[in-house]
Amino acid sequence: MSVRRLAPDHVQPASFAFDSANENWADQQIAKYPQGRQASAVIPLLWKAQEQHDGWVPRAAIEAVARKLGMAPMRVMEIATFYTMFNLQPVGEHFVQLCGTTPCALRGAEALKKVCEDVIGPQSTVTADGKLSWLEVECLGACCNAPMAQINFDYYEDLTPENFKALLEDLRHGRPTKPGPQNGRTGSEPFGGGETLKDPALYDGSVIGAGDWQKRIAEQRKAAAEAAAAKAAAAEEAKKAEATPAAVGSKPATETAAAGRPKPSTPAQPSGAAQDTPAAAGKVTKAAVTESAKPAAAAPAVAESKPELLTAARGGKGDDLGLIWGVGPKLATMLNEMGVWHFDQIANWKAEELAWVDARLTGFKGRATRDDWISQAKKLATGWRPESAVGEKPVK
Ligand code: FES
């Protein structure tokens, strides 16, 4: 570490004062500290003084900071001479701090020093054009890209005498430069690519005796894919089977549901499922599971007949079908779209017509039967109204 002294008198300015912007900035820094602790702002103020004074701190700036903070000038002098980030000598427009610590030295920093001496001159001197000056410093923390130099606020790494000399010339002539590694690296990754952990055997499990686990996983994945495909096909098949009555039902005449088609929600369903209340509609009872597990062919065929439907509500206003217990907004919309708008329509359904409607309540099949819509609608058609807006639960 070189001895740090103030610059000779002939380069020292006669005076120093913060400009108004920096004065304001300094006041803000000082205000951050409690009364009586203003001296804590000494480093930021010295830094700002250096910034204002072309990158170095003259004696007059040290004294000005001391006055501003109410400190003895010697205390500020001690700080300015201790910390190497404060330059006590004039510096060039591009101030080169060349790392000379062991890793950089081992990687060729000595040759870079020679470049500095050849291109710039002795340490702490500024070139005649004022563009460059240099100083050897201790480790700057970029050892894995050694050798390196900090130039103003940028790091230039992986330097060689050749690229360093070219870099200094570019700076001197105002040409653009690229901070960071100068050898094609983007960070501190291995130069030319990785040289370790390249054996493929490290990644197939053979090294640790895991056997042919890749094959095993491939087989498991294949089996899972086949199972998923089979499940999707079964679901598609079930969907087609459900869609069948809609197509049949579009015929005007009374029709019979296709034999063998699953009828989980028709009136012929087991009583356990038919007695579900709306609140419990999502539950699957043991009886229902058992029933649904029976072959579809065992389900009894149910006669269906299309009821009288309307193209629109009579008088432009339908009844509030939500007053039927179990009919929510979704079912009410479904009924309206089907052509059912009024209580008396439902009240007049025959069993076959109820079955026709029930089979078309997508997602709610069997609900009309289970909740006995016909009886509820008969009461509502007389003008009777339940106490609750969601209707009155039918007594089974
Ligand atoms: S030794 Fe040069 S950056 Fe660390």
mmCIF file of C-alpha atoms and ligand atoms in Angstrom:
data_model
loop_
_atom_site.group_PDB
_atom_site.id
_atom_site.type_symbol
_atom_site.label_atom_id
_atom_site.label_comp_id
_atom_site.label_asym_id
_atom_site.label_seq_id
_atom_site.Cartn_x
_atom_site.Cartn_y
_atom_site.Cartn_z
ATOM 1 C CA MET A 1 0.000 0.000 0.000
ATOM 2 C CA SER A 2 1.455 3.280 -1.032
ATOM 3 C CA VAL A 3 1.735 6.216 1.336
ATOM 4 C CA ARG A 4 -1.237 8.468 0.860
ATOM 5 C CA ARG A 5 -0.428 12.135 0.908
ATOM 6 C CA LEU A 6 -2.256 15.216 -0.268
ATOM 7 C CA ALA A 7 -1.405 16.487 -3.718
ATOM 8 C CA PRO A 8 1.407 19.062 -3.904
ATOM 9 C CA ASP A 9 0.520 22.675 -3.257
ATOM 10 C CA HIS A 10 0.856 23.772 -6.849
ATOM 11 C CA VAL A 11 -2.082 21.603 -7.922
ATOM 12 C CA GLN A 12 -4.254 22.411 -4.901
ATOM 13 C CA PRO A 13 -7.112 24.831 -5.591
ATOM 14 C CA ALA A 14 -7.303 27.978 -3.478
ATOM 15 C CA SER A 15 -10.800 27.185 -2.283
ATOM 16 C CA PHE A 16 -13.652 24.715 -2.516
ATOM 17 C CA ALA A 17 -17.393 25.086 -2.025
ATOM 18 C CA PHE A 18 -20.249 22.771 -2.838
ATOM 19 C CA ASP A 19 -22.406 24.014 -5.683
ATOM 20 C CA SER A 20 -26.020 24.683 -4.726
ATOM 21 C CA ALA A 21 -27.316 21.266 -5.833
ATOM 22 C CA ASN A 22 -24.618 19.450 -3.882
ATOM 23 C CA GLU A 23 -25.105 21.769 -0.907
ATOM 24 C CA ASN A 24 -28.758 20.729 -0.807
ATOM 25 C CA TRP A 25 -27.808 17.090 -1.187
ATOM 26 C CA ALA A 26 -25.279 17.429 1.668
ATOM 27 C CA ASP A 27 -27.916 19.012 3.915
ATOM 28 C CA GLN A 28 -30.223 16.069 3.235
ATOM 29 C CA GLN A 29 -27.502 13.589 4.170
ATOM 30 C CA ILE A 30 -26.714 15.447 7.386
ATOM 31 C CA ALA A 31 -30.412 15.537 8.305
ATOM 32 C CA LYS A 32 -30.440 11.727 8.367
ATOM 33 C CA TYR A 33 -28.430 11.703 11.567
ATOM 34 C CA PRO A 34 -29.503 12.717 15.078
ATOM 35 C CA GLN A 35 -28.528 16.062 16.544
ATOM 36 C CA GLY A 36 -24.892 15.967 17.584
ATOM 37 C CA ARG A 37 -24.077 13.104 15.191
ATOM 38 C CA GLN A 38 -23.693 15.135 12.000
ATOM 39 C CA ALA A 39 -20.093 13.928 11.673
ATOM 40 C CA SER A 40 -21.525 10.583 10.567
ATOM 41 C CA ALA A 41 -22.141 12.193 7.172
ATOM 42 C CA VAL A 42 -18.444 12.748 6.580
ATOM 43 C CA ILE A 43 -17.929 9.941 4.040
ATOM 44 C CA PRO A 44 -20.901 10.824 1.808
ATOM 45 C CA LEU A 45 -19.855 14.463 1.840
ATOM 46 C CA LEU A 46 -16.239 13.651 0.958
ATOM 47 C CA TRP A 47 -17.514 11.406 -1.837
ATOM 48 C CA LYS A 48 -19.709 14.178 -3.206
ATOM 49 C CA ALA A 49 -16.787 16.640 -2.979
ATOM 50 C CA GLN A 50 -14.604 14.236 -4.976
ATOM 51 C CA GLU A 51 -17.339 13.821 -7.563
ATOM 52 C CA GLN A 52 -17.670 17.604 -7.923
ATOM 53 C CA HIS A 53 -13.903 18.149 -8.105
ATOM 54 C CA ASP A 54 -13.006 16.008 -11.154
ATOM 55 C CA GLY A 55 -12.555 12.797 -9.221
ATOM 56 C CA TRP A 56 -10.117 13.844 -6.499
ATOM 57 C CA VAL A 57 -10.293 15.475 -3.062
ATOM 58 C CA PRO A 58 -8.208 18.636 -2.559
ATOM 59 C CA ARG A 59 -7.221 20.052 0.828
ATOM 60 C CA ALA A 60 -9.787 22.841 0.443
ATOM 61 C CA ALA A 61 -12.578 20.266 0.073
ATOM 62 C CA ILE A 62 -11.453 18.457 3.222
ATOM 63 C CA GLU A 63 -11.559 21.751 5.108
ATOM 64 C CA ALA A 64 -14.946 22.669 3.637
ATOM 65 C CA VAL A 65 -16.414 19.336 4.739
ATOM 66 C CA ALA A 66 -14.929 19.813 8.207
ATOM 67 C CA ARG A 67 -16.557 23.261 8.490
ATOM 68 C CA LYS A 68 -19.884 21.916 7.262
ATOM 69 C CA LEU A 69 -19.898 19.159 9.845
ATOM 70 C CA GLY A 70 -18.314 21.076 12.703
ATOM 71 C CA MET A 71 -15.341 18.712 12.775
ATOM 72 C CA ALA A 72 -11.659 19.361 13.276
ATOM 73 C CA PRO A 73 -10.036 19.398 9.788
ATOM 74 C CA MET A 74 -7.546 16.772 10.960
ATOM 75 C CA ARG A 75 -10.363 14.307 11.678
ATOM 76 C CA VAL A 76 -11.622 14.658 8.120
ATOM 77 C CA MET A 77 -8.060 14.462 6.838
ATOM 78 C CA GLU A 78 -7.600 11.152 8.680
ATOM 79 C CA ILE A 79 -10.635 9.732 6.969
ATOM 80 C CA ALA A 80 -9.755 10.998 3.515
ATOM 81 C CA THR A 81 -6.235 9.611 3.740
ATOM 82 C CA PHE A 82 -7.325 6.257 5.221
ATOM 83 C CA TYR A 83 -9.912 5.218 2.646
ATOM 84 C CA THR A 84 -8.428 4.532 -0.778
ATOM 85 C CA MET A 85 -11.688 5.350 -2.538
ATOM 86 C CA PHE A 86 -10.762 8.982 -1.974
ATOM 87 C CA ASN A 87 -8.211 10.129 -4.504
ATOM 88 C CA LEU A 88 -5.840 12.689 -3.080
ATOM 89 C CA GLN A 89 -4.106 13.385 -6.384
ATOM 90 C CA PRO A 90 -5.618 14.574 -9.658
ATOM 91 C CA VAL A 91 -6.858 11.714 -11.846
ATOM 92 C CA GLY A 92 -7.468 11.377 -15.551
ATOM 93 C CA GLU A 93 -10.862 11.399 -17.185
ATOM 94 C CA HIS A 94 -10.513 7.596 -17.153
ATOM 95 C CA PHE A 95 -9.009 6.565 -13.841
ATOM 96 C CA VAL A 96 -7.567 3.032 -14.006
ATOM 97 C CA GLN A 97 -7.296 1.104 -10.762
ATOM 98 C CA LEU A 98 -5.277 -1.967 -11.610
ATOM 99 C CA CYS A 99 -5.491 -4.908 -9.212
ATOM 100 C CA GLY A 100 -2.061 -6.213 -8.227
ATOM 101 C CA THR A 101 -3.061 -8.722 -5.530
ATOM 102 C CA THR A 102 -1.957 -12.372 -5.699
ATOM 103 C CA PRO A 103 -4.651 -13.957 -7.970
ATOM 104 C CA CYS A 104 -4.365 -11.124 -10.464
ATOM 105 C CA ALA A 105 -0.586 -11.145 -10.126
ATOM 106 C CA LEU A 106 -0.532 -14.873 -10.875
ATOM 107 C CA ARG A 107 -2.683 -14.283 -13.932
ATOM 108 C CA GLY A 108 -0.492 -11.575 -15.428
ATOM 109 C CA ALA A 109 -1.114 -8.291 -13.592
ATOM 110 C CA GLU A 110 2.587 -7.495 -13.789
ATOM 111 C CA ALA A 111 2.396 -7.389 -17.560
ATOM 112 C CA LEU A 112 -0.603 -5.073 -17.287
ATOM 113 C CA LYS A 113 1.346 -2.719 -15.052
ATOM 114 C CA LYS A 114 3.922 -2.508 -17.790
ATOM 115 C CA VAL A 115 1.167 -1.577 -20.234
ATOM 116 C CA CYS A 116 0.021 1.208 -17.878
ATOM 117 C CA GLU A 117 3.540 2.533 -17.600
ATOM 118 C CA ASP A 118 4.022 2.437 -21.370
ATOM 119 C CA VAL A 119 0.658 3.943 -22.312
ATOM 120 C CA ILE A 120 0.003 6.288 -19.355
ATOM 121 C CA GLY A 121 3.251 6.781 -17.485
ATOM 122 C CA PRO A 122 4.137 6.426 -13.776
ATOM 123 C CA GLN A 123 1.392 5.771 -11.229
ATOM 124 C CA SER A 124 -0.602 8.793 -10.103
ATOM 125 C CA THR A 125 0.324 10.881 -13.095
ATOM 126 C CA VAL A 126 -2.177 12.089 -15.629
ATOM 127 C CA THR A 127 -1.479 11.927 -19.350
ATOM 128 C CA ALA A 128 -0.878 15.274 -21.027
ATOM 129 C CA ASP A 129 -4.279 15.115 -22.697
ATOM 130 C CA GLY A 130 -5.913 14.567 -19.243
ATOM 131 C CA LYS A 131 -7.535 11.365 -20.441
ATOM 132 C CA LEU A 132 -5.812 8.651 -18.400
ATOM 133 C CA SER A 133 -4.189 7.999 -15.042
ATOM 134 C CA TRP A 134 -3.613 4.781 -13.139
ATOM 135 C CA LEU A 135 -2.993 3.347 -9.711
ATOM 136 C CA GLU A 136 -2.221 -0.140 -8.441
ATOM 137 C CA VAL A 137 -4.809 -1.228 -5.870
ATOM 138 C CA GLU A 138 -5.554 -4.248 -3.711
ATOM 139 C CA CYS A 139 -8.058 -6.999 -4.561
ATOM 140 C CA LEU A 140 -11.259 -5.643 -6.069
ATOM 141 C CA GLY A 141 -13.180 -8.872 -5.545
ATOM 142 C CA ALA A 142 -13.238 -10.138 -9.129
ATOM 143 C CA CYS A 143 -10.439 -12.680 -8.719
ATOM 144 C CA CYS A 144 -12.219 -15.379 -10.751
ATOM 145 C CA ASN A 145 -11.876 -13.101 -13.775
ATOM 146 C CA ALA A 146 -8.284 -12.121 -13.008
ATOM 147 C CA PRO A 147 -6.448 -10.092 -14.006
ATOM 148 C CA MET A 148 -8.694 -7.104 -13.916
ATOM 149 C CA ALA A 149 -8.915 -3.347 -13.513
ATOM 150 C CA GLN A 150 -11.600 -0.933 -12.423
ATOM 151 C CA ILE A 151 -11.884 2.084 -14.700
ATOM 152 C CA ASN A 152 -14.100 4.758 -13.184
ATOM 153 C CA PHE A 153 -17.163 2.758 -12.152
ATOM 154 C CA ASP A 154 -16.749 -0.262 -14.469
ATOM 155 C CA TYR A 155 -14.838 -3.512 -14.116
ATOM 156 C CA TYR A 156 -12.797 -4.827 -17.075
ATOM 157 C CA GLU A 157 -11.821 -8.448 -16.567
ATOM 158 C CA ASP A 158 -9.857 -11.308 -18.161
ATOM 159 C CA LEU A 159 -7.363 -8.771 -19.372
ATOM 160 C CA THR A 160 -4.296 -9.511 -21.442
ATOM 161 C CA PRO A 161 -1.585 -7.020 -22.349
ATOM 162 C CA GLU A 162 -3.043 -6.888 -25.849
ATOM 163 C CA ASN A 163 -6.711 -6.332 -25.040
ATOM 164 C CA PHE A 164 -5.790 -4.014 -22.162
ATOM 165 C CA LYS A 165 -3.662 -1.831 -24.393
ATOM 166 C CA ALA A 166 -6.452 -1.701 -26.985
ATOM 167 C CA LEU A 167 -8.922 -0.851 -24.221
ATOM 168 C CA LEU A 168 -6.827 2.089 -23.017
ATOM 169 C CA GLU A 169 -6.535 3.382 -26.569
ATOM 170 C CA ASP A 170 -10.285 3.090 -27.065
ATOM 171 C CA LEU A 171 -10.870 5.080 -23.885
ATOM 172 C CA ARG A 172 -8.352 7.702 -24.837
ATOM 173 C CA HIS A 173 -10.053 8.209 -28.199
ATOM 174 C CA GLY A 174 -13.606 8.116 -26.879
ATOM 175 C CA ARG A 175 -14.485 4.864 -28.600
ATOM 176 C CA PRO A 176 -17.132 2.640 -26.984
ATOM 177 C CA THR A 177 -15.886 -0.122 -24.720
ATOM 178 C CA LYS A 178 -17.484 -3.213 -23.246
ATOM 179 C CA PRO A 179 -17.106 -3.635 -19.487
ATOM 180 C CA GLY A 180 -16.852 -7.136 -18.014
ATOM 181 C CA PRO A 181 -14.818 -10.095 -19.276
ATOM 182 C CA GLN A 182 -12.754 -9.318 -22.362
ATOM 183 C CA ASN A 183 -12.255 -12.916 -23.502
ATOM 184 C CA GLY A 184 -15.786 -13.893 -24.509
ATOM 185 C CA ARG A 185 -16.987 -15.061 -21.112
ATOM 186 C CA THR A 186 -20.210 -13.497 -19.867
ATOM 187 C CA GLY A 187 -19.462 -14.119 -16.189
ATOM 188 C CA SER A 188 -17.046 -16.348 -14.363
ATOM 189 C CA GLU A 189 -18.105 -19.578 -16.064
ATOM 190 C CA PRO A 190 -15.372 -21.932 -17.302
ATOM 191 C CA PHE A 191 -13.644 -20.484 -20.333
ATOM 192 C CA GLY A 192 -14.413 -22.647 -23.389
ATOM 193 C CA GLY A 193 -17.177 -24.568 -21.618
ATOM 194 C CA GLY A 194 -17.349 -26.954 -18.687
ATOM 195 C CA GLU A 195 -14.684 -29.580 -18.251
ATOM 196 C CA THR A 196 -16.218 -31.554 -15.431
ATOM 197 C CA LEU A 197 -19.368 -33.670 -14.914
ATOM 198 C CA LYS A 198 -19.496 -34.419 -18.634
ATOM 199 C CA ASP A 199 -19.731 -38.232 -18.447
ATOM 200 C CA PRO A 200 -23.262 -39.281 -19.554
ATOM 201 C CA ALA A 201 -23.032 -42.213 -17.150
ATOM 202 C CA LEU A 202 -23.436 -39.706 -14.344
ATOM 203 C CA TYR A 203 -26.984 -39.072 -15.466
ATOM 204 C CA ASP A 204 -28.381 -42.539 -16.290
ATOM 205 C CA GLY A 205 -28.084 -43.957 -12.798
ATOM 206 C CA SER A 206 -25.544 -46.610 -13.760
ATOM 207 C CA VAL A 207 -22.834 -45.070 -11.624
ATOM 208 C CA ILE A 208 -24.892 -45.484 -8.490
ATOM 209 C CA GLY A 209 -26.236 -48.888 -9.546
ATOM 210 C CA ALA A 210 -29.774 -47.734 -10.040
ATOM 211 C CA GLY A 211 -30.258 -50.255 -12.873
ATOM 212 C CA ASP A 212 -32.352 -49.472 -15.886
ATOM 213 C CA TRP A 213 -34.553 -46.941 -14.137
ATOM 214 C CA GLN A 214 -35.024 -44.903 -17.288
ATOM 215 C CA LYS A 215 -36.650 -47.905 -18.974
ATOM 216 C CA ARG A 216 -38.790 -48.509 -15.916
ATOM 217 C CA ILE A 217 -39.971 -44.908 -15.860
ATOM 218 C CA ALA A 218 -40.681 -45.010 -19.599
ATOM 219 C CA GLU A 219 -42.838 -48.106 -19.074
ATOM 220 C CA GLN A 220 -44.681 -46.467 -16.199
ATOM 221 C CA ARG A 221 -45.337 -43.394 -18.303
ATOM 222 C CA LYS A 222 -46.586 -45.498 -21.189
ATOM 223 C CA ALA A 223 -48.939 -47.442 -18.920
ATOM 224 C CA ALA A 224 -50.255 -44.205 -17.425
ATOM 225 C CA ALA A 225 -50.864 -42.765 -20.898
ATOM 226 C CA GLU A 226 -52.737 -45.896 -21.983
ATOM 227 C CA ALA A 227 -54.890 -45.825 -18.858
ATOM 228 C CA ALA A 228 -55.705 -42.161 -19.435
ATOM 229 C CA ALA A 229 -56.639 -42.876 -23.061
ATOM 230 C CA ALA A 230 -58.902 -45.765 -22.018
ATOM 231 C CA LYS A 231 -60.593 -43.577 -19.418
ATOM 232 C CA ALA A 232 -61.163 -40.817 -21.966
ATOM 233 C CA ALA A 233 -62.621 -43.297 -24.447
ATOM 234 C CA ALA A 234 -64.994 -44.666 -21.797
ATOM 235 C CA ALA A 235 -66.092 -41.141 -20.888
ATOM 236 C CA GLU A 236 -66.695 -40.364 -24.556
ATOM 237 C CA GLU A 237 -68.736 -43.537 -24.914
ATOM 238 C CA ALA A 238 -70.844 -42.610 -21.866
ATOM 239 C CA LYS A 239 -71.373 -39.119 -23.256
ATOM 240 C CA LYS A 240 -72.636 -40.526 -26.534
ATOM 241 C CA ALA A 241 -74.984 -42.856 -24.681
ATOM 242 C CA GLU A 242 -76.398 -39.929 -22.689
ATOM 243 C CA ALA A 243 -76.880 -37.855 -25.824
ATOM 244 C CA THR A 244 -78.954 -40.571 -27.482
ATOM 245 C CA PRO A 245 -82.318 -39.802 -25.768
ATOM 246 C CA ALA A 246 -82.115 -36.149 -26.790
ATOM 247 C CA ALA A 247 -81.975 -37.173 -30.405
ATOM 248 C CA VAL A 248 -84.802 -39.637 -29.934
ATOM 249 C CA GLY A 249 -86.827 -37.155 -27.913
ATOM 250 C CA SER A 250 -86.803 -34.635 -30.710
ATOM 251 C CA LYS A 251 -89.269 -36.822 -32.513
ATOM 252 C CA PRO A 252 -92.824 -35.664 -31.884
ATOM 253 C CA ALA A 253 -94.339 -39.000 -30.995
ATOM 254 C CA THR A 254 -94.230 -40.757 -27.646
ATOM 255 C CA GLU A 255 -91.110 -42.766 -27.545
ATOM 256 C CA THR A 256 -89.351 -45.300 -25.464
ATOM 257 C CA ALA A 257 -85.871 -44.871 -24.123
ATOM 258 C CA ALA A 258 -83.333 -47.103 -25.797
ATOM 259 C CA ALA A 259 -83.036 -50.358 -23.980
ATOM 260 C CA GLY A 260 -79.726 -50.877 -22.310
ATOM 261 C CA ARG A 261 -78.965 -47.130 -21.963
ATOM 262 C CA PRO A 262 -77.984 -46.250 -18.374
ATOM 263 C CA LYS A 263 -80.882 -44.476 -16.647
ATOM 264 C CA PRO A 264 -79.360 -43.363 -13.361
ATOM 265 C CA SER A 265 -81.901 -40.596 -12.773
ATOM 266 C CA THR A 266 -85.131 -41.922 -14.147
ATOM 267 C CA PRO A 267 -88.112 -42.743 -11.946
ATOM 268 C CA ALA A 268 -87.117 -46.378 -12.139
ATOM 269 C CA GLN A 269 -84.010 -45.630 -10.142
ATOM 270 C CA PRO A 270 -83.583 -47.253 -6.711
ATOM 271 C CA SER A 271 -85.517 -45.511 -4.008
ATOM 272 C CA GLY A 272 -82.385 -44.558 -2.086
ATOM 273 C CA ALA A 273 -81.229 -42.285 -4.907
ATOM 274 C CA ALA A 274 -84.759 -41.016 -5.700
ATOM 275 C CA GLN A 275 -85.216 -39.717 -2.172
ATOM 276 C CA ASP A 276 -82.190 -37.430 -2.328
ATOM 277 C CA THR A 277 -82.978 -33.917 -1.254
ATOM 278 C CA PRO A 278 -81.452 -30.993 -3.167
ATOM 279 C CA ALA A 279 -79.005 -30.409 -0.332
ATOM 280 C CA ALA A 280 -77.837 -33.976 -0.501
ATOM 281 C CA ALA A 281 -77.972 -34.289 -4.274
ATOM 282 C CA GLY A 282 -74.180 -34.456 -4.526
ATOM 283 C CA LYS A 283 -73.927 -37.418 -2.121
ATOM 284 C CA VAL A 284 -73.543 -40.920 -3.496
ATOM 285 C CA THR A 285 -75.139 -43.500 -1.283
ATOM 286 C CA LYS A 286 -73.937 -47.050 -1.010
ATOM 287 C CA ALA A 287 -77.186 -48.189 -2.573
ATOM 288 C CA ALA A 288 -76.710 -45.829 -5.499
ATOM 289 C CA VAL A 289 -73.163 -47.027 -6.073
ATOM 290 C CA THR A 290 -74.314 -50.609 -5.984
ATOM 291 C CA GLU A 291 -77.118 -49.833 -8.380
ATOM 292 C CA SER A 292 -74.939 -47.923 -10.801
ATOM 293 C CA ALA A 293 -72.459 -50.763 -10.784
ATOM 294 C CA LYS A 294 -75.084 -53.085 -12.279
ATOM 295 C CA PRO A 295 -74.854 -53.724 -16.020
ATOM 296 C CA ALA A 296 -76.660 -51.034 -17.992
ATOM 297 C CA ALA A 297 -78.849 -53.624 -19.647
ATOM 298 C CA ALA A 298 -80.431 -54.329 -16.257
ATOM 299 C CA ALA A 299 -81.937 -50.826 -16.012
ATOM 300 C CA PRO A 300 -85.651 -50.896 -16.809
ATOM 301 C CA ALA A 301 -86.794 -49.077 -19.902
ATOM 302 C CA VAL A 302 -88.856 -45.956 -19.141
ATOM 303 C CA ALA A 303 -91.451 -44.562 -21.472
ATOM 304 C CA GLU A 304 -90.910 -40.945 -22.375
ATOM 305 C CA SER A 305 -93.227 -38.523 -23.974
ATOM 306 C CA LYS A 306 -92.521 -34.977 -24.941
ATOM 307 C CA PRO A 307 -94.791 -32.624 -22.986
ATOM 308 C CA GLU A 308 -96.415 -29.531 -24.383
ATOM 309 C CA LEU A 309 -93.768 -26.879 -24.646
ATOM 310 C CA LEU A 310 -93.965 -23.154 -25.370
ATOM 311 C CA THR A 311 -91.799 -20.990 -27.558
ATOM 312 C CA ALA A 312 -92.083 -18.154 -25.045
ATOM 313 C CA ALA A 313 -93.731 -17.308 -21.727
ATOM 314 C CA ARG A 314 -97.421 -16.573 -21.925
ATOM 315 C CA GLY A 315 -98.055 -12.838 -21.661
ATOM 316 C CA GLY A 316 -94.334 -12.265 -21.894
ATOM 317 C CA LYS A 317 -93.746 -13.320 -18.276
ATOM 318 C CA GLY A 318 -93.126 -16.770 -16.908
ATOM 319 C CA ASP A 319 -93.729 -18.019 -13.383
ATOM 320 C CA ASP A 320 -90.934 -17.951 -10.838
ATOM 321 C CA LEU A 321 -89.851 -21.557 -11.261
ATOM 322 C CA GLY A 322 -87.314 -21.013 -8.483
ATOM 323 C CA LEU A 323 -90.221 -21.412 -6.038
ATOM 324 C CA ILE A 324 -90.109 -25.125 -6.816
ATOM 325 C CA TRP A 325 -87.884 -26.751 -4.214
ATOM 326 C CA GLY A 326 -84.668 -27.909 -5.939
ATOM 327 C CA VAL A 327 -84.945 -25.544 -8.904
ATOM 328 C CA GLY A 328 -82.167 -22.972 -8.837
ATOM 329 C CA PRO A 329 -81.274 -20.335 -11.438
ATOM 330 C CA LYS A 330 -79.460 -22.882 -13.595
ATOM 331 C CA LEU A 331 -82.370 -25.324 -13.726
ATOM 332 C CA ALA A 332 -84.889 -22.503 -14.226
ATOM 333 C CA THR A 333 -82.920 -21.325 -17.262
ATOM 334 C CA MET A 334 -82.688 -24.888 -18.546
ATOM 335 C CA LEU A 335 -86.476 -25.284 -18.234
ATOM 336 C CA ASN A 336 -87.148 -21.981 -19.983
ATOM 337 C CA GLU A 337 -84.854 -22.963 -22.828
ATOM 338 C CA MET A 338 -86.730 -26.229 -23.064
ATOM 339 C CA GLY A 339 -90.052 -24.358 -23.358
ATOM 340 C CA VAL A 340 -91.290 -24.678 -19.760
ATOM 341 C CA TRP A 341 -92.302 -21.320 -18.256
ATOM 342 C CA HIS A 342 -95.337 -21.924 -16.045
ATOM 343 C CA PHE A 343 -96.377 -23.950 -13.001
ATOM 344 C CA ASP A 344 -99.455 -25.285 -14.755
ATOM 345 C CA GLN A 345 -97.313 -26.757 -17.513
ATOM 346 C CA ILE A 346 -95.432 -28.840 -14.958
ATOM 347 C CA ALA A 347 -98.575 -29.584 -12.953
ATOM 348 C CA ASN A 348 -100.116 -31.224 -16.021
ATOM 349 C CA TRP A 349 -97.173 -33.503 -16.865
ATOM 350 C CA LYS A 350 -97.861 -37.215 -17.057
ATOM 351 C CA ALA A 351 -95.261 -39.697 -15.795
ATOM 352 C CA GLU A 352 -93.897 -40.169 -19.339
ATOM 353 C CA GLU A 353 -93.588 -36.427 -19.810
ATOM 354 C CA LEU A 354 -91.840 -36.082 -16.459
ATOM 355 C CA ALA A 355 -89.422 -38.801 -17.610
ATOM 356 C CA TRP A 356 -88.851 -36.936 -20.892
ATOM 357 C CA VAL A 357 -87.954 -33.755 -19.038
ATOM 358 C CA ASP A 358 -85.920 -35.560 -16.399
ATOM 359 C CA ALA A 359 -83.765 -37.177 -19.041
ATOM 360 C CA ARG A 360 -82.882 -33.766 -20.443
ATOM 361 C CA LEU A 361 -81.876 -31.999 -17.268
ATOM 362 C CA THR A 362 -78.177 -32.105 -18.074
ATOM 363 C CA GLY A 363 -76.245 -32.407 -14.866
ATOM 364 C CA PHE A 364 -79.487 -32.730 -12.850
ATOM 365 C CA LYS A 365 -81.062 -35.835 -14.362
ATOM 366 C CA GLY A 366 -83.755 -37.328 -12.180
ATOM 367 C CA ARG A 367 -84.169 -34.158 -10.152
ATOM 368 C CA ALA A 368 -87.744 -33.525 -11.339
ATOM 369 C CA THR A 369 -88.835 -36.938 -10.142
ATOM 370 C CA ARG A 370 -86.861 -36.951 -6.915
ATOM 371 C CA ASP A 371 -88.223 -33.583 -5.844
ATOM 372 C CA ASP A 372 -91.715 -34.309 -7.081
ATOM 373 C CA TRP A 373 -91.997 -31.209 -9.213
ATOM 374 C CA ILE A 374 -95.476 -32.148 -10.370
ATOM 375 C CA SER A 375 -96.971 -32.029 -6.859
ATOM 376 C CA GLN A 376 -95.089 -28.847 -6.039
ATOM 377 C CA ALA A 377 -96.231 -27.202 -9.296
ATOM 378 C CA LYS A 378 -99.833 -28.211 -8.641
ATOM 379 C CA LYS A 379 -99.785 -26.313 -5.332
ATOM 380 C CA LEU A 380 -98.012 -23.319 -6.835
ATOM 381 C CA ALA A 381 -100.466 -23.200 -9.762
ATOM 382 C CA THR A 382 -103.292 -22.569 -7.285
ATOM 383 C CA GLY A 383 -101.632 -19.355 -6.174
ATOM 384 C CA TRP A 384 -100.178 -20.813 -3.005
ATOM 385 C CA ARG A 385 -96.687 -19.547 -2.198
ATOM 386 C CA PRO A 386 -94.032 -21.056 0.118
ATOM 387 C CA GLU A 387 -92.502 -19.076 2.964
ATOM 388 C CA SER A 388 -89.023 -19.460 1.539
ATOM 389 C CA ALA A 389 -87.906 -18.068 -1.825
ATOM 390 C CA VAL A 390 -86.315 -21.441 -2.570
ATOM 391 C CA GLY A 391 -89.592 -23.280 -2.116
ATOM 392 C CA GLU A 392 -90.860 -25.780 0.348
ATOM 393 C CA LYS A 393 -89.119 -29.069 0.719
ATOM 394 C CA PRO A 394 -91.515 -31.806 -0.422
ATOM 395 C CA VAL A 395 -92.536 -34.311 2.221
ATOM 396 C CA LYS A 396 -91.655 -37.822 1.105
HETATM 397 S S1 FES B 1 -6.894 -10.362 -6.763
HETATM 398 FE FE1 FES B 1 -7.433 -9.082 -8.324
HETATM 399 S S2 FES B 1 -9.527 -8.913 -8.096
HETATM 400 FE FE2 FES B 1 -8.972 -10.162 -6.481
#
